[in-house]
C-alpha atoms as a PDB file:
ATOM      1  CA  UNK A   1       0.000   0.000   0.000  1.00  0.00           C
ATOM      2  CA  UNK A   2       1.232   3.467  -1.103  1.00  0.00           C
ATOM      3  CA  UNK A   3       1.575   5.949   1.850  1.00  0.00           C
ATOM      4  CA  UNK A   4      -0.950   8.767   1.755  1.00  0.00           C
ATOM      5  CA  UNK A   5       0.492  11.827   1.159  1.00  0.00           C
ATOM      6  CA  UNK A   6       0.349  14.281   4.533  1.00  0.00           C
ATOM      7  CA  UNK A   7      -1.432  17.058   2.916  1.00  0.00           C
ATOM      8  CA  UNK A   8      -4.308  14.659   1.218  1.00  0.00           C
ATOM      9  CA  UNK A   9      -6.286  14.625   4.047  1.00  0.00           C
ATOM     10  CA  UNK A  10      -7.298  17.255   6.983  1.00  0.00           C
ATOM     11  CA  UNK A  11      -8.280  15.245   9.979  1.00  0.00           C
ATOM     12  CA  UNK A  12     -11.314  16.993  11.802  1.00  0.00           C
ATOM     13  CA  UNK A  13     -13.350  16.254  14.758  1.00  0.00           C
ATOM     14  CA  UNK A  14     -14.032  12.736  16.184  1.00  0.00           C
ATOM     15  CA  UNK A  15     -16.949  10.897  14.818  1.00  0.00           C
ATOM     16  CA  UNK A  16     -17.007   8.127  16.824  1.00  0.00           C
ATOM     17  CA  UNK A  17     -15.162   5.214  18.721  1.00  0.00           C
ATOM     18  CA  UNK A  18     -15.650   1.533  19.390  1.00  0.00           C
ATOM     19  CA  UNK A  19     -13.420  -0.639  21.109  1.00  0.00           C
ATOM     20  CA  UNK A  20     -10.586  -1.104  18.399  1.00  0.00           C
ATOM     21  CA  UNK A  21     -11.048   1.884  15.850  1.00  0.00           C
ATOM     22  CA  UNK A  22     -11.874   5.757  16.114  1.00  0.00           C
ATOM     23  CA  UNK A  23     -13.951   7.599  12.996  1.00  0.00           C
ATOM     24  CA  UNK A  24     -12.668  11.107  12.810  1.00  0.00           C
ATOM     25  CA  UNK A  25     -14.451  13.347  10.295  1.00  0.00           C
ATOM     26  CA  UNK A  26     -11.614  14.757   7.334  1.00  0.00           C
ATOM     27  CA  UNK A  27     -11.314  16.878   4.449  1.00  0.00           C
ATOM     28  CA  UNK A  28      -9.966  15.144   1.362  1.00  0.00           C
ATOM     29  CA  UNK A  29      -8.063  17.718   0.254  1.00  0.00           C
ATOM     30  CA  UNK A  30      -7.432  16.439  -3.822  1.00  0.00           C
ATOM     31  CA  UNK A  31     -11.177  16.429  -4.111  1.00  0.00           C
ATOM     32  CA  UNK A  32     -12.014  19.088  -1.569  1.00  0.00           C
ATOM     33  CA  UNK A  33     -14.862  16.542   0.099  1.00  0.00           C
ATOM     34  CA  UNK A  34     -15.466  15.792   3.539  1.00  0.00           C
ATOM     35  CA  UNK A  35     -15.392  12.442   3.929  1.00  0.00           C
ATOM     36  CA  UNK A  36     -14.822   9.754   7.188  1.00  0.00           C
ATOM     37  CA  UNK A  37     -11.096   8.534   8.043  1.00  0.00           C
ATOM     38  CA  UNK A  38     -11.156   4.981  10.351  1.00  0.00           C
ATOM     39  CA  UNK A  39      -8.042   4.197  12.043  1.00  0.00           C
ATOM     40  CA  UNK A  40      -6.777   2.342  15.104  1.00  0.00           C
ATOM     41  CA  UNK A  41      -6.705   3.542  18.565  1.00  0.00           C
ATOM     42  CA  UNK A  42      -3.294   4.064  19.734  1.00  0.00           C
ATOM     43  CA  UNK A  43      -3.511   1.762  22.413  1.00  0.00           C
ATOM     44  CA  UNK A  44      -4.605  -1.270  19.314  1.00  0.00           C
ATOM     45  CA  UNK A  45      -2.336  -1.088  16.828  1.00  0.00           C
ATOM     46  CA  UNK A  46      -1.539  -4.259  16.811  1.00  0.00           C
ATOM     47  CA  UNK A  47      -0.848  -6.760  13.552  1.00  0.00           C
ATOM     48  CA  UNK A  48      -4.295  -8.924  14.264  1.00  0.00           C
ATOM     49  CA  UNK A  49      -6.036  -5.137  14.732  1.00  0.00           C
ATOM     50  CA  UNK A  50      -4.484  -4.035  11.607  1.00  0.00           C
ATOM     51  CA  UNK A  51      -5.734  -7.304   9.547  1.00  0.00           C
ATOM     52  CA  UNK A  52      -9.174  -7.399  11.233  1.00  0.00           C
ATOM     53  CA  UNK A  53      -9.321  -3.290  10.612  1.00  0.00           C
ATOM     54  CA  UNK A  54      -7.957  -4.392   6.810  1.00  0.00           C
ATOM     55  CA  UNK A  55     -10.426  -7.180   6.002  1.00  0.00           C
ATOM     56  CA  UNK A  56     -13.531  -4.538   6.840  1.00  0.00           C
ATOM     57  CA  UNK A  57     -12.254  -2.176   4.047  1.00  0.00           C
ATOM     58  CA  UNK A  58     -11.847  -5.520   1.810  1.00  0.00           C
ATOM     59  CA  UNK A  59     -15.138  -6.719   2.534  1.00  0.00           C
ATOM     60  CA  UNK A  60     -17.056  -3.210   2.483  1.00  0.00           C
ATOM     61  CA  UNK A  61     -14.941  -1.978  -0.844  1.00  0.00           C
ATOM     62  CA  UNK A  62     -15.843  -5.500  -2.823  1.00  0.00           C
ATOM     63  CA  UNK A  63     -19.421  -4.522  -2.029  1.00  0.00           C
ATOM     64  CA  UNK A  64     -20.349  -1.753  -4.318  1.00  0.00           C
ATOM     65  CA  UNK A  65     -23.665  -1.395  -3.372  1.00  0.00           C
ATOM     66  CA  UNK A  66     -26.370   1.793  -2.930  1.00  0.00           C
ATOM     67  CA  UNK A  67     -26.998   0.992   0.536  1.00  0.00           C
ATOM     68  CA  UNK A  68     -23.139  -0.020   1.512  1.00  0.00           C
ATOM     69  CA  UNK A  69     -21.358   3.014   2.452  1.00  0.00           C
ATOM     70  CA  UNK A  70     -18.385   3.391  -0.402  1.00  0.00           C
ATOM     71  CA  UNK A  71     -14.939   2.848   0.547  1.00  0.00           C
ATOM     72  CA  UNK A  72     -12.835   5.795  -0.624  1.00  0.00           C
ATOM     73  CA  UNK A  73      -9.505   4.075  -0.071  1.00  0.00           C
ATOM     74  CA  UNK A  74      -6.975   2.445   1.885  1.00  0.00           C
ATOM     75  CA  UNK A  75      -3.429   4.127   3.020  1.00  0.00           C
ATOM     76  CA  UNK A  76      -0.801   3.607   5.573  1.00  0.00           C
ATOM     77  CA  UNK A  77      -0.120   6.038   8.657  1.00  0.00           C
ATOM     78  CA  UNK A  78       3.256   7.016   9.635  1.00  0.00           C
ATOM     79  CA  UNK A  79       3.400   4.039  11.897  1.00  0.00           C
ATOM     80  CA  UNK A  80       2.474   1.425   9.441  1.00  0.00           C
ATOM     81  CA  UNK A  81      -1.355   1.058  10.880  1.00  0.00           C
ATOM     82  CA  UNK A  82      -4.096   1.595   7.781  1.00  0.00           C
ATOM     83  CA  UNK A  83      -6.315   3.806   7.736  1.00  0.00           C
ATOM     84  CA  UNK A  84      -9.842   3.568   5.804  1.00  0.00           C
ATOM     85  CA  UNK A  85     -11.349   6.221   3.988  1.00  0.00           C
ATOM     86  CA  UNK A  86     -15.068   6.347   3.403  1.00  0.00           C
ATOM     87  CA  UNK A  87     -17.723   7.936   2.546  1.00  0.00           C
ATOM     88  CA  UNK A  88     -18.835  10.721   5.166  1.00  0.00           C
ATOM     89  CA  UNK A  89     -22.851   9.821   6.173  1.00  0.00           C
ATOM     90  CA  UNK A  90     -24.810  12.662   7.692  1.00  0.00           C
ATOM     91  CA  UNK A  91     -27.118  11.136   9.468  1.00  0.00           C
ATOM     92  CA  UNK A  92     -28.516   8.972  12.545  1.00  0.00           C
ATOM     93  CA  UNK A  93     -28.652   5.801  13.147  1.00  0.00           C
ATOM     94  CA  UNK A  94     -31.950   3.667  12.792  1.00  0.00           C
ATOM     95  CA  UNK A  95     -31.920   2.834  16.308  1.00  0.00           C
ATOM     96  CA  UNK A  96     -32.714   6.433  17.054  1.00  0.00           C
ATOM     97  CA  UNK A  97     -35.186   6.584  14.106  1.00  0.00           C
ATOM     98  CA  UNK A  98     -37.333   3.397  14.467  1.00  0.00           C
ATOM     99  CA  UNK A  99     -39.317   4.201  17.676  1.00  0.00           C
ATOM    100  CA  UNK A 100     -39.468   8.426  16.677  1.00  0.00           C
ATOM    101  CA  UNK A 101     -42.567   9.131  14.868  1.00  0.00           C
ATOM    102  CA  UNK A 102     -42.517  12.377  15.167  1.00  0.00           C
ATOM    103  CA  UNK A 103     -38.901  12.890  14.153  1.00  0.00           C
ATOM    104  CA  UNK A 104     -40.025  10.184  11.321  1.00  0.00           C
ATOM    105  CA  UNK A 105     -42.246  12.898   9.927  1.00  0.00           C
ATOM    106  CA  UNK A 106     -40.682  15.610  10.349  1.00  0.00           C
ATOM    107  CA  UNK A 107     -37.137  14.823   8.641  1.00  0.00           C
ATOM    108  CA  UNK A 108     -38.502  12.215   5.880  1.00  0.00           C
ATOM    109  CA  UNK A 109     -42.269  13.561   5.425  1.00  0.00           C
ATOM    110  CA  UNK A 110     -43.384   9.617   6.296  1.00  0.00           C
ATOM    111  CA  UNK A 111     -46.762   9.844   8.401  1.00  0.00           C
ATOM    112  CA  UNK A 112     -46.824   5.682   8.988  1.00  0.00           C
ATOM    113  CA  UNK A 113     -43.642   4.857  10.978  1.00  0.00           C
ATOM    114  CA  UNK A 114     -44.245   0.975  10.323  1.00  0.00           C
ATOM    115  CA  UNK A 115     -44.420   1.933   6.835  1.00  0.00           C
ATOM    116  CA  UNK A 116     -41.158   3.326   7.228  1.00  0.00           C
ATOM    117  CA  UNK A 117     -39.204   1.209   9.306  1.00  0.00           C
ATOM    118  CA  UNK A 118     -40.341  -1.820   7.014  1.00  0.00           C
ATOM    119  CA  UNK A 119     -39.218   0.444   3.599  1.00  0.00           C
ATOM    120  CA  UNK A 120     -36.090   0.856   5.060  1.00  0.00           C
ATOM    121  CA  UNK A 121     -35.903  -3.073   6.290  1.00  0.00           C
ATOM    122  CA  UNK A 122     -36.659  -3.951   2.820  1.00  0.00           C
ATOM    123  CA  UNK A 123     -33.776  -2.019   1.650  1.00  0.00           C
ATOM    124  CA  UNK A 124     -31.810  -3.760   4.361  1.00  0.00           C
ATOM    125  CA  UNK A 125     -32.412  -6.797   3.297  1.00  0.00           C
ATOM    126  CA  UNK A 126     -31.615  -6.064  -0.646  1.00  0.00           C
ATOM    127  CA  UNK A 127     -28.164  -5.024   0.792  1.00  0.00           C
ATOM    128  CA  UNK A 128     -27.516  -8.291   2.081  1.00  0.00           C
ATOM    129  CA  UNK A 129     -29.095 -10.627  -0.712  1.00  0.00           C
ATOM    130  CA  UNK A 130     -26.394  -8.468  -2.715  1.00  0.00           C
ATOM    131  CA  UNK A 131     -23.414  -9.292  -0.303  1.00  0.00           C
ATOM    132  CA  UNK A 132     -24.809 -13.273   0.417  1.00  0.00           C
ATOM    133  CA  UNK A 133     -24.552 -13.306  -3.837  1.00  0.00           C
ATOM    134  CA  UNK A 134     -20.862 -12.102  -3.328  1.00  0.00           C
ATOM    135  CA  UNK A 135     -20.496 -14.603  -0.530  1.00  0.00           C
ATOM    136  CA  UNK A 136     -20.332 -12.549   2.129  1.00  0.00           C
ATOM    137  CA  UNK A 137     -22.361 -12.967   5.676  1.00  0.00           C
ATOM    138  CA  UNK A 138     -22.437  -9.949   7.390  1.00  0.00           C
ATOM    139  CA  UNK A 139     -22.991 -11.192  10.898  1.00  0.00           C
ATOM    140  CA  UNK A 140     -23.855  -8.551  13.116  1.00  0.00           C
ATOM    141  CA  UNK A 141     -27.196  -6.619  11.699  1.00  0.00           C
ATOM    142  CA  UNK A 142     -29.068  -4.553  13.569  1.00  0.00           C
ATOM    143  CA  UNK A 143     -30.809  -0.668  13.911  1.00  0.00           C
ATOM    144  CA  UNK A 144     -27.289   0.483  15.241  1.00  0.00           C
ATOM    145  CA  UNK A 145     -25.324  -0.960  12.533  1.00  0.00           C
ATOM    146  CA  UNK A 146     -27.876   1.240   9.796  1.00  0.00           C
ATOM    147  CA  UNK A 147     -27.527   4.964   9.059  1.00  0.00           C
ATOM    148  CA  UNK A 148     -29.855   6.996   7.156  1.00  0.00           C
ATOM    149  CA  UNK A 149     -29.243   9.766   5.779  1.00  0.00           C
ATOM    150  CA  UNK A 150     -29.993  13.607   5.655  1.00  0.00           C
ATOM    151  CA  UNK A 151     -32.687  12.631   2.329  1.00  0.00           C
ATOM    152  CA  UNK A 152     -33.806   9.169   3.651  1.00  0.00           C
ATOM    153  CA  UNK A 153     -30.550   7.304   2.395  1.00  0.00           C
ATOM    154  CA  UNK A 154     -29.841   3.971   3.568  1.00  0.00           C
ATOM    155  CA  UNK A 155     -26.749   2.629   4.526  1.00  0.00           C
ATOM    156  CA  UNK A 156     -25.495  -1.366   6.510  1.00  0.00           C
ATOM    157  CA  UNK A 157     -22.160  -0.315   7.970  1.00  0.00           C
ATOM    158  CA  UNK A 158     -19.971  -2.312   9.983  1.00  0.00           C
ATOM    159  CA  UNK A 159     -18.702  -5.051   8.581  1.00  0.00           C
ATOM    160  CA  UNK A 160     -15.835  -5.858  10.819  1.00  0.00           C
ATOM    161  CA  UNK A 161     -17.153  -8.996  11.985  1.00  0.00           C
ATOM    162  CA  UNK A 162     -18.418 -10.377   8.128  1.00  0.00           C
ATOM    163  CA  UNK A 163     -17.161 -13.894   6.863  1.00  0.00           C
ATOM    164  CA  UNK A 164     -16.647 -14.875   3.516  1.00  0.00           C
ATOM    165  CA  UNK A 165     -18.646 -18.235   2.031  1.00  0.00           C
ATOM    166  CA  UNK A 166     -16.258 -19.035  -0.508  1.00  0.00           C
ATOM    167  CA  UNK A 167     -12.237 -19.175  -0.209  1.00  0.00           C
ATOM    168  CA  UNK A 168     -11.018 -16.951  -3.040  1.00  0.00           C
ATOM    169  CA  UNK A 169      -7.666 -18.352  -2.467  1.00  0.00           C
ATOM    170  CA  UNK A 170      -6.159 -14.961  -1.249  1.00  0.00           C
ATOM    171  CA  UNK A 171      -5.806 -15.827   2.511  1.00  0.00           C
ATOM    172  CA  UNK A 172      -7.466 -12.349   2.695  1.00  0.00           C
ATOM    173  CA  UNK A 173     -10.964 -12.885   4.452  1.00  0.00           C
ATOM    174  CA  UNK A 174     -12.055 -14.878   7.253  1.00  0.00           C
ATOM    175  CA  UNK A 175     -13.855 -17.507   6.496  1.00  0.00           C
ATOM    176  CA  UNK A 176     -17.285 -18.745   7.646  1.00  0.00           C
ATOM    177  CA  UNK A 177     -16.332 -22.786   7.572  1.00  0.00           C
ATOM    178  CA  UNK A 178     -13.760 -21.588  10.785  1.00  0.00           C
ATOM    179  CA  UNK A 179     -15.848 -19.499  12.548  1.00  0.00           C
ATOM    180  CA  UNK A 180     -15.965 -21.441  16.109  1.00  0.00           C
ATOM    181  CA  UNK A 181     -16.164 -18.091  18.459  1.00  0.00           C
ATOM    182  CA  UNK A 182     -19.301 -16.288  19.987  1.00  0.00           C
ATOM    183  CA  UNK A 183     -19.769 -13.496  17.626  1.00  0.00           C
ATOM    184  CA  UNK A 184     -22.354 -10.498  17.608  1.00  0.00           C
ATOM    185  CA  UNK A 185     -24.733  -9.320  19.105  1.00  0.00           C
ATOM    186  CA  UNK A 186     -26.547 -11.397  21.785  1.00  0.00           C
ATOM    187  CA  UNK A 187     -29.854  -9.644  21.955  1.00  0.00           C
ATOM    188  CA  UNK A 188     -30.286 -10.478  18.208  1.00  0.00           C
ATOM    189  CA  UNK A 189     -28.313 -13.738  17.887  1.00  0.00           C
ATOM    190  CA  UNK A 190     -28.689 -16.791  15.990  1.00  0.00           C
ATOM    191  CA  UNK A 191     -28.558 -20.293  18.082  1.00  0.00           C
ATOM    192  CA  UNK A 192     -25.945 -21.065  15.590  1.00  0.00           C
ATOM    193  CA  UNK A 193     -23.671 -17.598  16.181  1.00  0.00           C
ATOM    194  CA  UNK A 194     -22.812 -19.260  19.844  1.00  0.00           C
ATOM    195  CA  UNK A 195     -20.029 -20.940  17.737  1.00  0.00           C
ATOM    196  CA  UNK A 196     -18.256 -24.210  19.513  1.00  0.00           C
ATOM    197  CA  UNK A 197     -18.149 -25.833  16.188  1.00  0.00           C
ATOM    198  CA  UNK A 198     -17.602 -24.584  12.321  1.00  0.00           C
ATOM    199  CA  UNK A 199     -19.332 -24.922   9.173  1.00  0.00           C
ATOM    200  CA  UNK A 200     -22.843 -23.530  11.302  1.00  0.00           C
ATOM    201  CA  UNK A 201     -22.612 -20.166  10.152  1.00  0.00           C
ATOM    202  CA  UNK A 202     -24.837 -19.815   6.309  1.00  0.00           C
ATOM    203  CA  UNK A 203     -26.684 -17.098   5.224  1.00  0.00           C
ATOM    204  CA  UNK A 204     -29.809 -17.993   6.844  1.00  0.00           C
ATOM    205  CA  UNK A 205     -27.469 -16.530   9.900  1.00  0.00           C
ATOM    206  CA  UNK A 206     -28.273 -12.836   8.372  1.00  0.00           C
ATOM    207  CA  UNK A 207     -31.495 -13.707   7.400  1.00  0.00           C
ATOM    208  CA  UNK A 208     -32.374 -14.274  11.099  1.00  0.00           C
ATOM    209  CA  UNK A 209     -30.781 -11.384  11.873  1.00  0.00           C
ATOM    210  CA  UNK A 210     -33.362  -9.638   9.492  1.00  0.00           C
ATOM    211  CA  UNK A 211     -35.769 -11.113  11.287  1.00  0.00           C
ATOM    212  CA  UNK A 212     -34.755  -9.621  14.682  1.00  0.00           C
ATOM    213  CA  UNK A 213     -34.907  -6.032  13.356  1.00  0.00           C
ATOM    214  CA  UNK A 214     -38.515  -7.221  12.363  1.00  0.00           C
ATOM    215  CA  UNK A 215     -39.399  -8.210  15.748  1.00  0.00           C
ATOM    216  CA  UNK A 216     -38.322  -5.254  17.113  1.00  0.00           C
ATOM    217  CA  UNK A 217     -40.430  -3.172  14.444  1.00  0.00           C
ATOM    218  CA  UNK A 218     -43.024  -4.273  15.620  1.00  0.00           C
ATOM    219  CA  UNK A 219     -42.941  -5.351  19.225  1.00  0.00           C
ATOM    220  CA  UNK A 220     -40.539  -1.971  20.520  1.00  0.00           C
ATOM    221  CA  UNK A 221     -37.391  -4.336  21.075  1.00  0.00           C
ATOM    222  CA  UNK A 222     -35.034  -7.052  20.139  1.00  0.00           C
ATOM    223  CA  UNK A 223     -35.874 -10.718  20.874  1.00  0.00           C
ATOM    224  CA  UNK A 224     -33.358 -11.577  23.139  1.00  0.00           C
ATOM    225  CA  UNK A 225     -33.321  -9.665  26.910  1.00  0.00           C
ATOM    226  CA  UNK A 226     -32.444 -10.610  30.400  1.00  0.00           C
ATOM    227  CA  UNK A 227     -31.367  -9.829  33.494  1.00  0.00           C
ATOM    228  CA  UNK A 228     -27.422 -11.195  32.392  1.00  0.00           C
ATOM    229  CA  UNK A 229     -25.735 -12.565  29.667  1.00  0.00           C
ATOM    230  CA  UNK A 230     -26.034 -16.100  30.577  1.00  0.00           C
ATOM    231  CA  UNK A 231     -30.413 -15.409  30.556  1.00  0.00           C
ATOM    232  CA  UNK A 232     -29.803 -14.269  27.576  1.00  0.00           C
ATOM    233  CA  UNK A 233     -27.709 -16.528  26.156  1.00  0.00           C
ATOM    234  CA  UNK A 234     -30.228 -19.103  27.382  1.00  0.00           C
ATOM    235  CA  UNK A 235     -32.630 -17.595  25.097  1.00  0.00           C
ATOM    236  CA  UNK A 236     -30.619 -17.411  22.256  1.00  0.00           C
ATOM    237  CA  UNK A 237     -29.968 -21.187  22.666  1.00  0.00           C
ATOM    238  CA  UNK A 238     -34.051 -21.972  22.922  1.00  0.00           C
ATOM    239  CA  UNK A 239     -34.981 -19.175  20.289  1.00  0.00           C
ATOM    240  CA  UNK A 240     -38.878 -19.603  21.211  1.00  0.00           C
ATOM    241  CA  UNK A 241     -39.749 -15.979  20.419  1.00  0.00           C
ATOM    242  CA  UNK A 242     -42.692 -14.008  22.143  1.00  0.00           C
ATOM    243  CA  UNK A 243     -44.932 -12.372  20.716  1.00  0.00           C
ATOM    244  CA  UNK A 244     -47.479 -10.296  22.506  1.00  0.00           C
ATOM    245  CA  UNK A 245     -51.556 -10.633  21.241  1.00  0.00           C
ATOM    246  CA  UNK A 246     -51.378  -7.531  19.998  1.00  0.00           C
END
């Protein structure tokens, strides 16, 4: 990878942070476009950090897509960690759309919010039938991991924890066949994302993912809660899901 020049981009504010990478907010200068710069925290720049952070750009940029957010590029910093650029959203996150009528209306002129929530499900869903027909199992969907935009555009973003179906040969992407660890996010889990053995994970894996969201369309919240992890894990494991009369 070529090193990015130090003028070509004009780091701004801080966008956000999870527990390996930090989003700050950047001017491409060449293009004169803000856009979104993903890097490693200074405290996780390590070589399996740098893959894992790696194989997210790989995944996302092979997935050219209207509702995947665009990868820009990928460079080097100073210190040898990568560094993504992408596509600046301007947005929220579903999660702080799907229970908000009001906001609903006001910033999208929808008056139905189950209308809405399923419109943008659907276009969920067409995102992933695209990335299953690239072999690709995203792995952790849910409201959080959607952003919609200022006019109503949809985007599935994180894809740090996606597998690939098919061995391309490149050594690249993780593969689905050896996924044996607990991955994602337990109050939406499959039985089968548990992991303790491989070969479970398929794409019916996102498709009950999809699912989830759909549950908590309509019910007000995910499938899977308890008191601790183990409850909930419990009900992962038993999947019986409850719906109320209504």
């Amino acid at each position: 990878l070529s090193r990015l020049s130090p003028g070509a981009l004009e780091l701004a504010s801080t966008l956000g942070e999870g527990g390996m990478g930090i989003v700050h907010g950047a001017r491409q200068l060449s293009l004169e476009r803000e856009v979104a710069v993903k890097t490693l925290k200074k405290d996780q720049r390590t070589p399996s950090a740098a893959l894992k952070l790696l194989r997210e750009a790989w995944i996302t940029g092979a997935l050219e897509h209207p509702n995947v957010v665009p990868v820009y590029d990928v460079g080097l910093e100073a210190d040898g960690s990568p560094r993504i650029v992408l596509k600046k959203i301007a947005g929220r996150s579903w999660a702080e759309l799907m229970g908000d009528a009001k906001e609903v209306r006001r910033r999208f002129h929808a008056s139905d919010l189950l209308e809405w929530n399923l419109r943008v499900l659907m276009q969920v869903a067409g995102a992933v039938h695209f990335a299953h027909g690239r072999g690709v199992i995203h792995r952790d969907l849910k409201p959080e991991n959607v952003m919609i935009g200022e006019h109503g555009e949809i985007y599935v973003v994180d894809w740090g924890i996606a597998v690939a179906l098919r061995d391309d040969g490149s050594g690249r992407l993780p593969l689905a066949r050896d996924a044996t660890e607990m991955a994602g996010t337990p109050c939406y889990m499959a039985p089968e994302m548990l992991g303790g053995r491989p070969g479970l994970l398929t794409p019916r894996t996102d498709v009950y993912l999809l699912g989830a969201i759909l549950f908590e369309i309509v019910v007000g919240h995910a499938p899977h809660e308890g008191d601790s992890l183990m409850e909930i894990i419990h009900r992962i494991a038993r999947s019986q899901w409850d719906l109320p009369a209504e």
